[in-house]
N, CA, C and O atoms as a CHARMM CRD file, in Angstrom:
* protein
*
  276
    1    1 SER  N      0.83100  -1.18700   0.00000 PROA 1      0.00000
    2    1 SER  CA     0.00000   0.00000   0.00000 PROA 1      0.00000
    3    1 SER  C      0.87200   1.24600   0.00000 PROA 1      0.00000
    4    1 SER  O      2.00600   1.23200   0.47900 PROA 1      0.00000
    5    2 ARG  N      0.33500   2.29600  -0.53300 PROA 2      0.00000
    6    2 ARG  CA     1.06500   3.55200  -0.63400 PROA 2      0.00000
    7    2 ARG  C      0.91600   4.34300   0.66500 PROA 2      0.00000
    8    2 ARG  O     -0.18300   4.47800   1.20300 PROA 2      0.00000
    9    3 THR  N      2.02600   4.85600   1.15200 PROA 3      0.00000
   10    3 THR  CA     2.00300   5.65700   2.36300 PROA 3      0.00000
   11    3 THR  C      1.60300   7.07800   2.01400 PROA 3      0.00000
   12    3 THR  O      2.13100   7.65900   1.06600 PROA 3      0.00000
   13    4 THR  N      0.68100   7.63600   2.76700 PROA 4      0.00000
   14    4 THR  CA     0.30200   9.02900   2.56100 PROA 4      0.00000
   15    4 THR  C      0.70700   9.83500   3.77300 PROA 4      0.00000
   16    4 THR  O      0.65500   9.35500   4.90600 PROA 4      0.00000
   17    5 PHE  N      1.10500  11.05100   3.52300 PROA 5      0.00000
   18    5 PHE  CA     1.58100  11.91800   4.58700 PROA 5      0.00000
   19    5 PHE  C      0.66700  13.11500   4.78800 PROA 5      0.00000
   20    5 PHE  O      0.96400  13.97900   5.61300 PROA 5      0.00000
   21    6 GLN  N     -0.40600  13.18600   4.07300 PROA 6      0.00000
   22    6 GLN  CA    -1.21700  14.38900   4.07400 PROA 6      0.00000
   23    6 GLN  C     -1.95200  14.58900   5.38800 PROA 6      0.00000
   24    6 GLN  O     -2.46900  13.65200   5.99800 PROA 6      0.00000
   25    7 ASP  N     -1.97400  15.83800   5.79200 PROA 7      0.00000
   26    7 ASP  CA    -2.85200  16.22200   6.87900 PROA 7      0.00000
   27    7 ASP  C     -3.87300  17.19300   6.29200 PROA 7      0.00000
   28    7 ASP  O     -3.84600  17.47800   5.09400 PROA 7      0.00000
   29    8 GLU  N     -4.75200  17.69000   7.11400 PROA 8      0.00000
   30    8 GLU  CA    -5.84000  18.53100   6.59900 PROA 8      0.00000
   31    8 GLU  C     -5.33300  19.78600   5.89700 PROA 8      0.00000
   32    8 GLU  O     -5.91800  20.21200   4.90100 PROA 8      0.00000
   33    9 THR  N     -4.25300  20.38400   6.40000 PROA 9      0.00000
   34    9 THR  CA    -3.75800  21.60800   5.76800 PROA 9      0.00000
   35    9 THR  C     -3.10000  21.34000   4.41900 PROA 9      0.00000
   36    9 THR  O     -3.03200  22.23600   3.57900 PROA 9      0.00000
   37   10 ASP  N     -2.61800  20.12700   4.20200 PROA 10     0.00000
   38   10 ASP  CA    -2.00200  19.79200   2.91400 PROA 10     0.00000
   39   10 ASP  C     -3.00800  19.84300   1.77400 PROA 10     0.00000
   40   10 ASP  O     -2.63700  20.10300   0.62900 PROA 10     0.00000
   41   11 ILE  N     -4.25100  19.60100   2.07100 PROA 11     0.00000
   42   11 ILE  CA    -5.27600  19.53000   1.02400 PROA 11     0.00000
   43   11 ILE  C     -5.34900  20.82600   0.22500 PROA 11     0.00000
   44   11 ILE  O     -5.48800  20.79500  -0.99800 PROA 11     0.00000
   45   12 LEU  N     -5.25700  21.95500   0.90500 PROA 12     0.00000
   46   12 LEU  CA    -5.30200  23.24300   0.20200 PROA 12     0.00000
   47   12 LEU  C     -4.13900  23.37700  -0.78300 PROA 12     0.00000
   48   12 LEU  O     -4.31600  23.86000  -1.90200 PROA 12     0.00000
   49   13 TYR  N     -2.97100  22.95400  -0.36300 PROA 13     0.00000
   50   13 TYR  CA    -1.79100  23.02900  -1.22500 PROA 13     0.00000
   51   13 TYR  C     -1.88100  22.01500  -2.36900 PROA 13     0.00000
   52   13 TYR  O     -1.50100  22.30800  -3.50300 PROA 13     0.00000
   53   14 GLU  N     -2.38200  20.83500  -2.05800 PROA 14     0.00000
   54   14 GLU  CA    -2.57800  19.81600  -3.10500 PROA 14     0.00000
   55   14 GLU  C     -3.52400  20.33300  -4.18000 PROA 14     0.00000
   56   14 GLU  O     -3.25600  20.19700  -5.37400 PROA 14     0.00000
   57   15 GLU  N     -4.63100  20.92500  -3.74900 PROA 15     0.00000
   58   15 GLU  CA    -5.60600  21.45100  -4.71300 PROA 15     0.00000
   59   15 GLU  C     -4.99800  22.56500  -5.54900 PROA 15     0.00000
   60   15 GLU  O     -5.23800  22.63700  -6.75500 PROA 15     0.00000
   61   16 ASP  N     -4.21300  23.43300  -4.92100 PROA 16     0.00000
   62   16 ASP  CA    -3.55900  24.51500  -5.65300 PROA 16     0.00000
   63   16 ASP  C     -2.61100  23.95600  -6.70900 PROA 16     0.00000
   64   16 ASP  O     -2.57300  24.44700  -7.83700 PROA 16     0.00000
   65   17 CYS  N     -1.84600  22.92800  -6.34000 PROA 17     0.00000
   66   17 CYS  CA    -0.91800  22.32100  -7.30000 PROA 17     0.00000
   67   17 CYS  C     -1.65700  21.59000  -8.41600 PROA 17     0.00000
   68   17 CYS  O     -1.19600  21.57300  -9.55700 PROA 17     0.00000
   69   18 LEU  N     -2.78000  20.99800  -8.10000 PROA 18     0.00000
   70   18 LEU  CA    -3.57000  20.33500  -9.14100 PROA 18     0.00000
   71   18 LEU  C     -4.15900  21.34500 -10.11800 PROA 18     0.00000
   72   18 LEU  O     -4.18500  21.10700 -11.32600 PROA 18     0.00000
   73   19 ARG  N     -4.63300  22.47400  -9.59200 PROA 19     0.00000
   74   19 ARG  CA    -5.19600  23.52000 -10.45600 PROA 19     0.00000
   75   19 ARG  C     -4.11500  24.23300 -11.26900 PROA 19     0.00000
   76   19 ARG  O     -4.35000  24.65800 -12.40000 PROA 19     0.00000
   77   20 ASN  N     -2.93700  24.35600 -10.67700 PROA 20     0.00000
   78   20 ASN  CA    -1.84700  25.12900 -11.28900 PROA 20     0.00000
   79   20 ASN  C     -0.59400  24.26800 -11.40100 PROA 20     0.00000
   80   20 ASN  O      0.46800  24.63500 -10.89900 PROA 20     0.00000
   81   21 GLN  N     -0.72300  23.13900 -12.05000 PROA 21     0.00000
   82   21 GLN  CA     0.37200  22.16700 -12.06800 PROA 21     0.00000
   83   21 GLN  C      1.65000  22.66700 -12.72000 PROA 21     0.00000
   84   21 GLN  O      2.72200  22.11800 -12.46500 PROA 21     0.00000
   85   22 TYR  N      1.56500  23.69500 -13.55500 PROA 22     0.00000
   86   22 TYR  CA     2.76000  24.23200 -14.20600 PROA 22     0.00000
   87   22 TYR  C      3.27600  25.49300 -13.52400 PROA 22     0.00000
   88   22 TYR  O      4.13800  26.18600 -14.06500 PROA 22     0.00000
   89   23 SER  N      2.75600  25.78800 -12.34700 PROA 23     0.00000
   90   23 SER  CA     3.16500  26.98400 -11.61300 PROA 23     0.00000
   91   23 SER  C      4.20400  26.63000 -10.55500 PROA 23     0.00000
   92   23 SER  O      3.91600  25.91000  -9.59900 PROA 23     0.00000
   93   24 ILE  N      5.40000  27.14200 -10.73700 PROA 24     0.00000
   94   24 ILE  CA     6.43700  26.87100  -9.73400 PROA 24     0.00000
   95   24 ILE  C      6.06000  27.49300  -8.39100 PROA 24     0.00000
   96   24 ILE  O      6.41100  26.96000  -7.33800 PROA 24     0.00000
   97   25 LYS  N      5.34400  28.62100  -8.42600 PROA 25     0.00000
   98   25 LYS  CA     4.94700  29.26600  -7.17000 PROA 25     0.00000
   99   25 LYS  C      4.04100  28.36700  -6.34200 PROA 25     0.00000
  100   25 LYS  O      4.17400  28.31100  -5.12000 PROA 25     0.00000
  101   26 ALA  N      3.12800  27.67000  -6.99000 PROA 26     0.00000
  102   26 ALA  CA     2.23000  26.76400  -6.26400 PROA 26     0.00000
  103   26 ALA  C      3.03400  25.64900  -5.59800 PROA 26     0.00000
  104   26 ALA  O      2.80700  25.32600  -4.43200 PROA 26     0.00000
  105   27 TRP  N      3.96200  25.07100  -6.33100 PROA 27     0.00000
  106   27 TRP  CA     4.77300  23.98400  -5.77800 PROA 27     0.00000
  107   27 TRP  C      5.67300  24.48900  -4.65900 PROA 27     0.00000
  108   27 TRP  O      5.83100  23.80600  -3.64700 PROA 27     0.00000
  109   28 LEU  N      6.26800  25.67200  -4.81500 PROA 28     0.00000
  110   28 LEU  CA     7.14000  26.20900  -3.77400 PROA 28     0.00000
  111   28 LEU  C      6.36900  26.55200  -2.50600 PROA 28     0.00000
  112   28 LEU  O      6.88500  26.39100  -1.40000 PROA 28     0.00000
  113   29 ARG  N      5.13300  27.02700  -2.66200 PROA 29     0.00000
  114   29 ARG  CA     4.30000  27.28200  -1.47200 PROA 29     0.00000
  115   29 ARG  C      4.06300  25.98900  -0.70800 PROA 29     0.00000
  116   29 ARG  O      4.13600  25.96600   0.52100 PROA 29     0.00000
  117   30 TYR  N      3.78100  24.92300  -1.42900 PROA 30     0.00000
  118   30 TYR  CA     3.55300  23.62000  -0.80000 PROA 30     0.00000
  119   30 TYR  C      4.82300  23.14000  -0.08900 PROA 30     0.00000
  120   30 TYR  O      4.76500  22.67900   1.05100 PROA 30     0.00000
  121   31 ILE  N      5.95700  23.24900  -0.76100 PROA 31     0.00000
  122   31 ILE  CA     7.22400  22.81400  -0.17800 PROA 31     0.00000
  123   31 ILE  C      7.56000  23.64800   1.05300 PROA 31     0.00000
  124   31 ILE  O      8.03300  23.11000   2.05500 PROA 31     0.00000
  125   32 GLU  N      7.32400  24.93600   0.98900 PROA 32     0.00000
  126   32 GLU  CA     7.55300  25.79500   2.15500 PROA 32     0.00000
  127   32 GLU  C      6.67700  25.34300   3.33200 PROA 32     0.00000
  128   32 GLU  O      7.11700  25.33900   4.48200 PROA 32     0.00000
  129   33 HSD  N      5.44600  24.96900   3.02600 PROA 33     0.00000
  130   33 HSD  CA     4.50300  24.50300   4.04900 PROA 33     0.00000
  131   33 HSD  C      4.98600  23.23500   4.74700 PROA 33     0.00000
  132   33 HSD  O      4.78500  23.08100   5.95200 PROA 33     0.00000
  133   34 ILE  N      5.61600  22.33300   4.01400 PROA 34     0.00000
  134   34 ILE  CA     6.00300  21.03300   4.58200 PROA 34     0.00000
  135   34 ILE  C      7.48400  20.90600   4.88900 PROA 34     0.00000
  136   34 ILE  O      7.92600  19.83900   5.31500 PROA 34     0.00000
  137   35 ARG  N      8.25500  21.94700   4.68700 PROA 35     0.00000
  138   35 ARG  CA     9.72000  21.83200   4.74700 PROA 35     0.00000
  139   35 ARG  C     10.26100  21.30000   6.06600 PROA 35     0.00000
  140   35 ARG  O     11.34200  20.71100   6.07800 PROA 35     0.00000
  141   36 ASP  N      9.55900  21.48100   7.16800 PROA 36     0.00000
  142   36 ASP  CA    10.03500  20.97300   8.45500 PROA 36     0.00000
  143   36 ASP  C      9.48000  19.58200   8.76600 PROA 36     0.00000
  144   36 ASP  O      9.72100  19.03500   9.84200 PROA 36     0.00000
  145   37 GLY  N      8.74200  19.02600   7.82500 PROA 37     0.00000
  146   37 GLY  CA     8.15600  17.69400   8.00900 PROA 37     0.00000
  147   37 GLY  C      9.15600  16.60100   7.67700 PROA 37     0.00000
  148   37 GLY  O     10.34600  16.86400   7.50600 PROA 37     0.00000
  149   38 PRO  N      8.66300  15.37400   7.58800 PROA 38     0.00000
  150   38 PRO  CA     9.54200  14.24500   7.26000 PROA 38     0.00000
  151   38 PRO  C     10.21000  14.43100   5.89200 PROA 38     0.00000
  152   38 PRO  O      9.57000  14.86200   4.93400 PROA 38     0.00000
  153   39 ASN  N     11.49400  14.10200   5.81600 PROA 39     0.00000
  154   39 ASN  CA    12.22800  14.24100   4.55600 PROA 39     0.00000
  155   39 ASN  C     11.56400  13.48900   3.42000 PROA 39     0.00000
  156   39 ASN  O     11.54000  13.96500   2.28500 PROA 39     0.00000
  157   40 GLU  N     11.02900  12.32400   3.71700 PROA 40     0.00000
  158   40 GLU  CA    10.39000  11.52600   2.67300 PROA 40     0.00000
  159   40 GLU  C      9.21200  12.27600   2.05900 PROA 40     0.00000
  160   40 GLU  O      9.00400  12.21900   0.84700 PROA 40     0.00000
  161   41 LYS  N      8.44900  12.97400   2.88100 PROA 41     0.00000
  162   41 LYS  CA     7.30800  13.74800   2.39200 PROA 41     0.00000
  163   41 LYS  C      7.78100  14.90100   1.51000 PROA 41     0.00000
  164   41 LYS  O      7.23800  15.12500   0.42900 PROA 41     0.00000
  165   42 VAL  N      8.78600  15.62400   1.97100 PROA 42     0.00000
  166   42 VAL  CA     9.31900  16.74400   1.19600 PROA 42     0.00000
  167   42 VAL  C      9.86700  16.24400  -0.13900 PROA 42     0.00000
  168   42 VAL  O      9.61800  16.84800  -1.18300 PROA 42     0.00000
  169   43 ASN  N     10.61000  15.14600  -0.10200 PROA 43     0.00000
  170   43 ASN  CA    11.16600  14.57700  -1.33900 PROA 43     0.00000
  171   43 ASN  C     10.08200  14.17300  -2.31900 PROA 43     0.00000
  172   43 ASN  O     10.21900  14.39700  -3.52200 PROA 43     0.00000
  173   44 LEU  N      9.01100  13.58200  -1.82200 PROA 44     0.00000
  174   44 LEU  CA     7.91100  13.18400  -2.71400 PROA 44     0.00000
  175   44 LEU  C      7.28900  14.38600  -3.41600 PROA 44     0.00000
  176   44 LEU  O      6.98200  14.32200  -4.60600 PROA 44     0.00000
  177   45 VAL  N      7.10500  15.47200  -2.68900 PROA 45     0.00000
  178   45 VAL  CA     6.52100  16.67000  -3.30800 PROA 45     0.00000
  179   45 VAL  C      7.48600  17.25700  -4.32800 PROA 45     0.00000
  180   45 VAL  O      7.06200  17.65800  -5.41200 PROA 45     0.00000
  181   46 TYR  N      8.77800  17.31500  -4.00600 PROA 46     0.00000
  182   46 TYR  CA     9.76900  17.77900  -4.98600 PROA 46     0.00000
  183   46 TYR  C      9.71800  16.92100  -6.24700 PROA 46     0.00000
  184   46 TYR  O      9.68800  17.45200  -7.35700 PROA 46     0.00000
  185   47 GLU  N      9.70900  15.61000  -6.08600 PROA 47     0.00000
  186   47 GLU  CA     9.68100  14.71100  -7.23700 PROA 47     0.00000
  187   47 GLU  C      8.43100  14.92400  -8.08000 PROA 47     0.00000
  188   47 GLU  O      8.50700  14.94400  -9.30900 PROA 47     0.00000
  189   48 ARG  N      7.29700  15.08200  -7.43900 PROA 48     0.00000
  190   48 ARG  CA     6.05600  15.33500  -8.18700 PROA 48     0.00000
  191   48 ARG  C      6.15700  16.64200  -8.95700 PROA 48     0.00000
  192   48 ARG  O      5.76300  16.71600 -10.12100 PROA 48     0.00000
  193   49 ALA  N      6.68400  17.67200  -8.30800 PROA 49     0.00000
  194   49 ALA  CA     6.80500  18.97300  -8.96600 PROA 49     0.00000
  195   49 ALA  C      7.72000  18.87900 -10.18100 PROA 49     0.00000
  196   49 ALA  O      7.41400  19.43700 -11.23400 PROA 49     0.00000
  197   50 LEU  N      8.82200  18.19000 -10.04200 PROA 50     0.00000
  198   50 LEU  CA     9.75100  18.05500 -11.16800 PROA 50     0.00000
  199   50 LEU  C      9.13100  17.30100 -12.33700 PROA 50     0.00000
  200   50 LEU  O      9.43600  17.57700 -13.49700 PROA 50     0.00000
  201   51 ARG  N      8.26200  16.35000 -12.02200 PROA 51     0.00000
  202   51 ARG  CA     7.56200  15.62200 -13.10000 PROA 51     0.00000
  203   51 ARG  C      6.54000  16.51500 -13.78500 PROA 51     0.00000
  204   51 ARG  O      6.34500  16.40900 -14.99600 PROA 51     0.00000
  205   52 GLU  N      5.88400  17.39300 -13.03400 PROA 52     0.00000
  206   52 GLU  CA     4.81800  18.22900 -13.60200 PROA 52     0.00000
  207   52 GLU  C      5.33100  19.45800 -14.34300 PROA 52     0.00000
  208   52 GLU  O      4.76000  19.85800 -15.35700 PROA 52     0.00000
  209   53 LEU  N      6.40400  20.05500 -13.83900 PROA 53     0.00000
  210   53 LEU  CA     6.90700  21.27300 -14.46900 PROA 53     0.00000
  211   53 LEU  C      7.57600  20.93700 -15.78800 PROA 53     0.00000
  212   53 LEU  O      8.29100  19.93900 -15.88900 PROA 53     0.00000
  213   54 PRO  N      7.35000  21.75900 -16.79600 PROA 54     0.00000
  214   54 PRO  CA     7.83400  21.44500 -18.14300 PROA 54     0.00000
  215   54 PRO  C      9.35900  21.48700 -18.27100 PROA 54     0.00000
  216   54 PRO  O     10.01700  22.40900 -17.79000 PROA 54     0.00000
  217   55 GLY  N      9.89600  20.46400 -18.93400 PROA 55     0.00000
  218   55 GLY  CA    11.29900  20.40100 -19.34800 PROA 55     0.00000
  219   55 GLY  C     12.31300  20.73900 -18.28100 PROA 55     0.00000
  220   55 GLY  O     12.14200  20.41500 -17.10600 PROA 55     0.00000
  221   56 ARG  N     13.35800  21.38800 -18.70600 PROA 56     0.00000
  222   56 ARG  CA    14.44100  21.77300 -17.81100 PROA 56     0.00000
  223   56 ARG  C     14.01800  22.86000 -16.84600 PROA 56     0.00000
  224   56 ARG  O     14.68100  23.07000 -15.83000 PROA 56     0.00000
  225   57 TYR  N     12.94100  23.54900 -17.13400 PROA 57     0.00000
  226   57 TYR  CA    12.47200  24.62900 -16.27200 PROA 57     0.00000
  227   57 TYR  C     12.31200  24.13500 -14.84300 PROA 57     0.00000
  228   57 TYR  O     12.70400  24.82300 -13.90000 PROA 57     0.00000
  229   58 GLY  N     11.74400  22.96000 -14.67700 PROA 58     0.00000
  230   58 GLY  CA    11.50200  22.42800 -13.34500 PROA 58     0.00000
  231   58 GLY  C     12.76700  22.26500 -12.53300 PROA 58     0.00000
  232   58 GLY  O     12.84800  22.76700 -11.41300 PROA 58     0.00000
  233   59 ALA  N     13.74500  21.58200 -13.06700 PROA 59     0.00000
  234   59 ALA  CA    14.97300  21.30700 -12.32200 PROA 59     0.00000
  235   59 ALA  C     15.74400  22.58500 -12.03200 PROA 59     0.00000
  236   59 ALA  O     16.18800  22.78700 -10.90200 PROA 59     0.00000
  237   60 SER  N     15.91300  23.44800 -13.01900 PROA 60     0.00000
  238   60 SER  CA    16.70700  24.65100 -12.79500 PROA 60     0.00000
  239   60 SER  C     15.99000  25.62100 -11.87000 PROA 60     0.00000
  240   60 SER  O     16.63500  26.28700 -11.06100 PROA 60     0.00000
  241   61 ALA  N     14.69300  25.71300 -11.97100 PROA 61     0.00000
  242   61 ALA  CA    13.94300  26.62500 -11.11800 PROA 61     0.00000
  243   61 ALA  C     14.00900  26.19300  -9.66500 PROA 61     0.00000
  244   61 ALA  O     14.15500  27.03300  -8.77700 PROA 61     0.00000
  245   62 PHE  N     13.90600  24.90600  -9.41000 PROA 62     0.00000
  246   62 PHE  CA    13.96500  24.42300  -8.03500 PROA 62     0.00000
  247   62 PHE  C     15.35100  24.57200  -7.45200 PROA 62     0.00000
  248   62 PHE  O     15.49000  24.85300  -6.26200 PROA 62     0.00000
  249   63 SER  N     16.36700  24.39300  -8.25000 PROA 63     0.00000
  250   63 SER  CA    17.73200  24.56900  -7.75500 PROA 63     0.00000
  251   63 SER  C     17.93400  25.99600  -7.25800 PROA 63     0.00000
  252   63 SER  O     18.47900  26.20600  -6.17500 PROA 63     0.00000
  253   64 ALA  N     17.50100  26.96700  -8.03900 PROA 64     0.00000
  254   64 ALA  CA    17.66300  28.36600  -7.66000 PROA 64     0.00000
  255   64 ALA  C     16.75400  28.73300  -6.49300 PROA 64     0.00000
  256   64 ALA  O     17.17600  29.43600  -5.57400 PROA 64     0.00000
  257   65 ALA  N     15.51900  28.26500  -6.52500 PROA 65     0.00000
  258   65 ALA  CA    14.55500  28.64400  -5.49800 PROA 65     0.00000
  259   65 ALA  C     14.89600  28.05500  -4.13700 PROA 65     0.00000
  260   65 ALA  O     14.71800  28.73000  -3.12300 PROA 65     0.00000
  261   66 THR  N     15.36900  26.84300  -4.08400 PROA 66     0.00000
  262   66 THR  CA    15.64400  26.21200  -2.80300 PROA 66     0.00000
  263   66 THR  C     16.91200  26.75500  -2.16800 PROA 66     0.00000
  264   66 THR  O     17.09300  26.62900  -0.95600 PROA 66     0.00000
  265   67 MET  N     17.77800  27.34600  -2.94200 PROA 67     0.00000
  266   67 MET  CA    18.97400  27.95400  -2.36400 PROA 67     0.00000
  267   67 MET  C     18.62600  29.16400  -1.51200 PROA 67     0.00000
  268   67 MET  O     19.37600  29.52500  -0.60600 PROA 67     0.00000
  269   68 THR  N     17.48400  29.79700  -1.80100 PROA 68     0.00000
  270   68 THR  CA    17.07700  30.98400  -1.05100 PROA 68     0.00000
  271   68 THR  C     16.20300  30.64600   0.14900 PROA 68     0.00000
  272   68 THR  O     15.89000  31.53800   0.93700 PROA 68     0.00000
  273   69 MET  N     15.80100  29.40200   0.31300 PROA 69     0.00000
  274   69 MET  CA    14.93800  29.02300   1.43500 PROA 69     0.00000
  275   69 MET  C     15.74700  28.84500   2.69100 PROA 69     0.00000
  276   69 MET  O     15.19200  28.52600   3.74300 PROA 69     0.00000
């Protein structure tokens, strides 16, 4: 079975990412929300974002954005 890490507050961020799957801002808001949580949860959200964001934009944008967090 698949492990889920979502709590009630995650739902708002999940919905935002589903509505705006190509928006790096939506994904970064979600990551900021969970950044102090379990590493596995944070990694899963990063991986999902990289799959959803188009081409090289995803990887390069996250590299730059996470350096400022």
